Amino acid sequence: MGQRVHADVLQVRATRTAPGVFRFDVTISSPDTGWKEYANAFRVKTLDNQVLGTRILYHPHVNEQPFTRSLTGVKIPPEVRQVVVDAR
């Protein structure tokens, strides 16, 4: 897997697909340089950093910036009112 690079989450769209279950469409911009250095994942987390879901990015996106990828089946407990999405 590639090394971590600084990646920015530009946009997040959350869609409820079932009670308590969501799909996240996440647009990311990162300075991918190739296989040795690229954004390799994004995570959906609670405000206290509990990871609810992770989307692994298996390859660099050197010529596709920014890019959007989806993560489905994210279960969010009813008491959670906000989440954070980060990319790495």
Coordinates of C-alpha atoms in Angstrom, one line a residue:
M1 CA 0.0 0.0 0.0
G2 CA 1.2 3.5 -0.7
Q3 CA 2.6 5.9 1.8
R4 CA 0.4 8.5 3.4
V5 CA 0.1 11.9 1.7
H6 CA -1.9 14.9 2.8
A7 CA -5.3 14.6 1.2
D8 CA -8.2 17.0 1.4
V9 CA -11.9 16.0 1.6
L10 CA -13.6 18.5 -0.6
Q11 CA -17.2 17.3 -0.5
V12 CA -19.2 14.6 1.3
R13 CA -22.7 13.4 0.4
A14 CA -24.4 11.1 2.9
T15 CA -27.5 9.2 1.7
R16 CA -29.6 7.0 4.0
T17 CA -30.1 3.6 2.4
A18 CA -31.9 1.9 5.3
P19 CA -32.7 2.8 8.9
G20 CA -29.3 3.7 10.5
V21 CA -27.3 2.7 7.3
F22 CA -25.7 5.3 5.0
R23 CA -23.8 5.6 1.7
F24 CA -21.0 8.2 1.6
D25 CA -19.9 9.8 -1.6
V26 CA -16.6 11.5 -0.9
T27 CA -14.6 13.8 -3.2
I28 CA -10.9 14.0 -2.4
S29 CA -8.0 16.0 -3.7
S30 CA -4.5 14.7 -3.0
P31 CA -1.0 15.2 -4.3
D32 CA -0.7 11.6 -5.6
T33 CA 2.7 11.1 -7.3
G34 CA 2.4 7.4 -8.1
W35 CA 2.5 4.1 -6.4
K36 CA 5.0 5.1 -3.8
E37 CA 2.9 8.1 -2.5
Y38 CA -0.9 8.4 -2.8
A39 CA -4.0 8.8 -0.7
N40 CA -4.9 5.3 0.3
A41 CA -8.1 5.6 2.3
F42 CA -10.9 7.7 3.7
R43 CA -12.7 7.1 7.0
V44 CA -16.1 8.0 8.4
K45 CA -15.7 8.6 12.2
T46 CA -17.7 9.9 15.1
L47 CA -16.6 13.1 16.8
D48 CA -14.8 11.1 19.4
N49 CA -12.8 9.3 16.6
Q50 CA -14.6 5.9 16.6
V51 CA -14.2 4.6 13.0
L52 CA -17.6 3.7 11.5
G53 CA -16.3 2.8 8.1
T54 CA -13.2 2.8 5.9
R55 CA -12.9 2.8 2.1
I56 CA -9.5 1.6 1.0
L57 CA -8.1 3.3 -2.2
Y58 CA -6.0 0.6 -3.9
H59 CA -4.3 2.8 -6.5
P60 CA -3.0 6.3 -7.1
H61 CA -5.2 8.9 -8.8
V62 CA -2.4 11.0 -10.4
N63 CA -4.4 12.0 -13.5
E64 CA -7.8 12.1 -11.8
Q65 CA -8.0 15.0 -9.4
P66 CA -10.2 15.6 -7.6
F67 CA -11.8 12.2 -7.5
T68 CA -15.0 10.8 -5.9
R69 CA -15.4 7.4 -4.4
S70 CA -18.2 5.8 -2.4
L71 CA -18.5 3.8 0.8
T72 CA -21.8 1.9 1.4
G73 CA -23.2 0.1 4.4
V74 CA -22.0 2.5 7.0
K75 CA -24.0 1.9 10.2
I76 CA -24.4 5.0 12.3
P77 CA -25.9 4.6 15.8
P78 CA -29.0 6.6 16.4
E79 CA -27.3 8.7 19.1
V80 CA -24.7 9.9 16.7
R81 CA -25.8 13.3 15.2
Q82 CA -22.6 14.2 13.3
V83 CA -19.7 12.4 11.7
V84 CA -16.3 13.4 10.4
V85 CA -14.8 12.2 7.1
D86 CA -11.0 12.2 6.7
A87 CA -8.7 11.1 4.0
R88 CA -5.2 9.8 4.3

